[in-house]
């Protein structure tokens, strides 16, 4: 039951955050965006409490770093710290998913993805200013 209640609250919070952003109420958006992430973390913790696994622990740890990234990205001056926090979160999510199913590599797919992302990075690079190295990593 708690899962359903939290899911509804998360949906309402997320929709409210999107609406606040749309009407340019940055103060409200700045509160609702991290709140939504914290609620998602609460949902993950409640599921973990019922069925603790290494996978859920990794997801929870990664969500913590994603929340830190959300909070840092509220203000532009903390962009680099937000990028670092999100990078840690994404590595954590990858580690959790690999731990669940293992790692299968198709070098052709990896090559296509590498070419795509390098092309995208080179396209964006001229506008990245001081963050070229952080985005490139």
PDB file of C-alpha atoms in Angstrom:
ATOM      1  CA  UNK A   1       0.000   0.000   0.000  1.00  0.00           C
ATOM      2  CA  UNK A   2       2.848   2.393   0.823  1.00  0.00           C
ATOM      3  CA  UNK A   3       4.228   1.790  -2.664  1.00  0.00           C
ATOM      4  CA  UNK A   4       0.988   2.941  -4.277  1.00  0.00           C
ATOM      5  CA  UNK A   5       0.704   6.010  -2.042  1.00  0.00           C
ATOM      6  CA  UNK A   6       4.321   7.026  -2.667  1.00  0.00           C
ATOM      7  CA  UNK A   7       3.894   6.478  -6.403  1.00  0.00           C
ATOM      8  CA  UNK A   8       0.893   8.821  -6.511  1.00  0.00           C
ATOM      9  CA  UNK A   9       2.713  11.452  -4.454  1.00  0.00           C
ATOM     10  CA  UNK A  10       5.756  11.159  -6.750  1.00  0.00           C
ATOM     11  CA  UNK A  11       3.562  11.638  -9.825  1.00  0.00           C
ATOM     12  CA  UNK A  12       1.873  14.710  -8.316  1.00  0.00           C
ATOM     13  CA  UNK A  13       5.228  16.178  -7.274  1.00  0.00           C
ATOM     14  CA  UNK A  14       6.787  15.562 -10.695  1.00  0.00           C
ATOM     15  CA  UNK A  15       3.824  17.063 -12.561  1.00  0.00           C
ATOM     16  CA  UNK A  16       3.874  20.048 -10.212  1.00  0.00           C
ATOM     17  CA  UNK A  17       7.606  20.536 -10.815  1.00  0.00           C
ATOM     18  CA  UNK A  18       7.086  20.435 -14.581  1.00  0.00           C
ATOM     19  CA  UNK A  19       4.243  22.938 -14.283  1.00  0.00           C
ATOM     20  CA  UNK A  20       6.313  25.236 -12.036  1.00  0.00           C
ATOM     21  CA  UNK A  21       9.112  25.173 -14.608  1.00  0.00           C
ATOM     22  CA  UNK A  22       6.640  25.832 -17.413  1.00  0.00           C
ATOM     23  CA  UNK A  23       5.203  28.926 -15.694  1.00  0.00           C
ATOM     24  CA  UNK A  24       8.752  30.025 -14.799  1.00  0.00           C
ATOM     25  CA  UNK A  25       8.261  29.800 -11.030  1.00  0.00           C
ATOM     26  CA  UNK A  26      11.891  28.928 -10.383  1.00  0.00           C
ATOM     27  CA  UNK A  27      11.611  29.052  -6.581  1.00  0.00           C
ATOM     28  CA  UNK A  28       8.800  26.483  -6.549  1.00  0.00           C
ATOM     29  CA  UNK A  29      10.599  24.374  -9.166  1.00  0.00           C
ATOM     30  CA  UNK A  30      13.798  24.502  -7.075  1.00  0.00           C
ATOM     31  CA  UNK A  31      11.900  22.890  -4.201  1.00  0.00           C
ATOM     32  CA  UNK A  32       9.775  20.424  -6.160  1.00  0.00           C
ATOM     33  CA  UNK A  33      12.545  18.942  -8.333  1.00  0.00           C
ATOM     34  CA  UNK A  34      14.687  17.676  -5.409  1.00  0.00           C
ATOM     35  CA  UNK A  35      11.528  16.755  -3.472  1.00  0.00           C
ATOM     36  CA  UNK A  36      10.468  14.464  -6.308  1.00  0.00           C
ATOM     37  CA  UNK A  37      13.892  12.816  -6.287  1.00  0.00           C
ATOM     38  CA  UNK A  38      13.769  12.388  -2.508  1.00  0.00           C
ATOM     39  CA  UNK A  39      10.340  10.776  -2.813  1.00  0.00           C
ATOM     40  CA  UNK A  40      11.711   8.367  -5.413  1.00  0.00           C
ATOM     41  CA  UNK A  41      14.499   7.539  -2.959  1.00  0.00           C
ATOM     42  CA  UNK A  42      11.885   6.952  -0.229  1.00  0.00           C
ATOM     43  CA  UNK A  43      10.057   4.558  -2.564  1.00  0.00           C
ATOM     44  CA  UNK A  44      13.285   2.665  -3.264  1.00  0.00           C
ATOM     45  CA  UNK A  45      14.033   2.452   0.467  1.00  0.00           C
ATOM     46  CA  UNK A  46      10.536   1.153   1.221  1.00  0.00           C
ATOM     47  CA  UNK A  47      10.885  -1.540  -1.452  1.00  0.00           C
ATOM     48  CA  UNK A  48      14.389  -2.390  -0.173  1.00  0.00           C
ATOM     49  CA  UNK A  49      13.073  -2.758   3.389  1.00  0.00           C
ATOM     50  CA  UNK A  50      10.653  -5.444   2.202  1.00  0.00           C
ATOM     51  CA  UNK A  51      13.165  -7.293  -0.004  1.00  0.00           C
ATOM     52  CA  UNK A  52      16.756  -6.252   0.730  1.00  0.00           C
ATOM     53  CA  UNK A  53      19.186  -7.116  -2.059  1.00  0.00           C
ATOM     54  CA  UNK A  54      22.587  -5.914  -3.221  1.00  0.00           C
ATOM     55  CA  UNK A  55      20.847  -4.514  -6.309  1.00  0.00           C
ATOM     56  CA  UNK A  56      18.486  -2.332  -4.254  1.00  0.00           C
ATOM     57  CA  UNK A  57      21.388  -1.113  -2.103  1.00  0.00           C
ATOM     58  CA  UNK A  58      23.274  -0.029  -5.229  1.00  0.00           C
ATOM     59  CA  UNK A  59      20.207   1.701  -6.648  1.00  0.00           C
ATOM     60  CA  UNK A  60      19.622   3.554  -3.366  1.00  0.00           C
ATOM     61  CA  UNK A  61      23.255   4.697  -3.190  1.00  0.00           C
ATOM     62  CA  UNK A  62      23.050   5.876  -6.804  1.00  0.00           C
ATOM     63  CA  UNK A  63      19.807   7.741  -6.126  1.00  0.00           C
ATOM     64  CA  UNK A  64      21.512   9.614  -3.293  1.00  0.00           C
ATOM     65  CA  UNK A  65      24.142  10.902  -5.726  1.00  0.00           C
ATOM     66  CA  UNK A  66      21.412  11.766  -8.249  1.00  0.00           C
ATOM     67  CA  UNK A  67      19.654  13.859  -5.580  1.00  0.00           C
ATOM     68  CA  UNK A  68      22.922  15.610  -4.776  1.00  0.00           C
ATOM     69  CA  UNK A  69      23.288  16.321  -8.505  1.00  0.00           C
ATOM     70  CA  UNK A  70      19.723  17.691  -8.656  1.00  0.00           C
ATOM     71  CA  UNK A  71      20.425  20.032  -5.768  1.00  0.00           C
ATOM     72  CA  UNK A  72      23.699  21.265  -7.256  1.00  0.00           C
ATOM     73  CA  UNK A  73      22.123  21.880 -10.648  1.00  0.00           C
ATOM     74  CA  UNK A  74      19.577  24.300  -9.227  1.00  0.00           C
ATOM     75  CA  UNK A  75      22.207  27.031  -9.567  1.00  0.00           C
ATOM     76  CA  UNK A  76      24.535  27.327 -12.554  1.00  0.00           C
ATOM     77  CA  UNK A  77      27.551  28.143 -10.383  1.00  0.00           C
ATOM     78  CA  UNK A  78      27.462  24.557  -9.052  1.00  0.00           C
ATOM     79  CA  UNK A  79      27.247  22.950 -12.496  1.00  0.00           C
ATOM     80  CA  UNK A  80      30.553  21.098 -12.237  1.00  0.00           C
ATOM     81  CA  UNK A  81      29.658  19.585  -8.850  1.00  0.00           C
ATOM     82  CA  UNK A  82      26.288  18.532 -10.282  1.00  0.00           C
ATOM     83  CA  UNK A  83      27.959  16.887 -13.269  1.00  0.00           C
ATOM     84  CA  UNK A  84      30.321  14.989 -10.960  1.00  0.00           C
ATOM     85  CA  UNK A  85      27.456  13.835  -8.709  1.00  0.00           C
ATOM     86  CA  UNK A  86      25.406  12.657 -11.708  1.00  0.00           C
ATOM     87  CA  UNK A  87      28.442  10.870 -13.144  1.00  0.00           C
ATOM     88  CA  UNK A  88      28.886   8.958  -9.880  1.00  0.00           C
ATOM     89  CA  UNK A  89      25.159   8.146  -9.899  1.00  0.00           C
ATOM     90  CA  UNK A  90      25.325   6.830 -13.468  1.00  0.00           C
ATOM     91  CA  UNK A  91      28.322   4.654 -12.684  1.00  0.00           C
ATOM     92  CA  UNK A  92      26.401   3.315  -9.693  1.00  0.00           C
ATOM     93  CA  UNK A  93      23.316   2.561 -11.779  1.00  0.00           C
ATOM     94  CA  UNK A  94      25.481   0.817 -14.375  1.00  0.00           C
ATOM     95  CA  UNK A  95      27.164  -1.231 -11.661  1.00  0.00           C
ATOM     96  CA  UNK A  96      23.755  -2.206 -10.245  1.00  0.00           C
ATOM     97  CA  UNK A  97      22.410  -3.283 -13.645  1.00  0.00           C
ATOM     98  CA  UNK A  98      25.574  -5.202 -14.550  1.00  0.00           C
ATOM     99  CA  UNK A  99      25.374  -6.954 -11.176  1.00  0.00           C
ATOM    100  CA  UNK A 100      21.822  -7.985 -11.995  1.00  0.00           C
ATOM    101  CA  UNK A 101      22.311  -9.501 -15.456  1.00  0.00           C
ATOM    102  CA  UNK A 102      26.037  -9.504 -16.101  1.00  0.00           C
ATOM    103  CA  UNK A 103      27.757  -7.675 -18.923  1.00  0.00           C
ATOM    104  CA  UNK A 104      27.350  -8.557 -22.545  1.00  0.00           C
ATOM    105  CA  UNK A 105      29.382  -6.527 -24.994  1.00  0.00           C
ATOM    106  CA  UNK A 106      28.746  -6.266 -28.668  1.00  0.00           C
ATOM    107  CA  UNK A 107      31.710  -4.304 -29.975  1.00  0.00           C
ATOM    108  CA  UNK A 108      29.770  -3.167 -33.037  1.00  0.00           C
ATOM    109  CA  UNK A 109      27.145  -1.527 -30.844  1.00  0.00           C
ATOM    110  CA  UNK A 110      29.822   0.007 -28.623  1.00  0.00           C
ATOM    111  CA  UNK A 111      31.547   1.420 -31.706  1.00  0.00           C
ATOM    112  CA  UNK A 112      28.296   2.934 -33.014  1.00  0.00           C
ATOM    113  CA  UNK A 113      27.567   4.484 -29.609  1.00  0.00           C
ATOM    114  CA  UNK A 114      31.118   5.804 -29.326  1.00  0.00           C
ATOM    115  CA  UNK A 115      30.935   7.460 -32.752  1.00  0.00           C
ATOM    116  CA  UNK A 116      27.506   8.927 -31.960  1.00  0.00           C
ATOM    117  CA  UNK A 117      28.520  10.375 -28.596  1.00  0.00           C
ATOM    118  CA  UNK A 118      31.862  11.685 -29.850  1.00  0.00           C
ATOM    119  CA  UNK A 119      30.081  13.407 -32.741  1.00  0.00           C
ATOM    120  CA  UNK A 120      27.555  14.901 -30.329  1.00  0.00           C
ATOM    121  CA  UNK A 121      30.332  16.063 -27.994  1.00  0.00           C
ATOM    122  CA  UNK A 122      32.260  17.666 -30.875  1.00  0.00           C
ATOM    123  CA  UNK A 123      29.055  19.425 -31.947  1.00  0.00           C
ATOM    124  CA  UNK A 124      28.487  20.815 -28.429  1.00  0.00           C
ATOM    125  CA  UNK A 125      32.124  21.477 -27.557  1.00  0.00           C
ATOM    126  CA  UNK A 126      32.305  25.068 -28.799  1.00  0.00           C
ATOM    127  CA  UNK A 127      29.525  26.084 -26.382  1.00  0.00           C
ATOM    128  CA  UNK A 128      30.773  24.239 -23.302  1.00  0.00           C
ATOM    129  CA  UNK A 129      33.269  26.921 -22.217  1.00  0.00           C
ATOM    130  CA  UNK A 130      35.114  25.827 -19.053  1.00  0.00           C
ATOM    131  CA  UNK A 131      33.294  22.497 -18.839  1.00  0.00           C
ATOM    132  CA  UNK A 132      34.717  20.838 -21.954  1.00  0.00           C
ATOM    133  CA  UNK A 133      36.759  18.318 -19.967  1.00  0.00           C
ATOM    134  CA  UNK A 134      33.968  17.556 -17.461  1.00  0.00           C
ATOM    135  CA  UNK A 135      31.392  16.883 -20.164  1.00  0.00           C
ATOM    136  CA  UNK A 136      33.932  14.923 -22.209  1.00  0.00           C
ATOM    137  CA  UNK A 137      34.539  12.495 -19.378  1.00  0.00           C
TER     138      UNK A 137
END
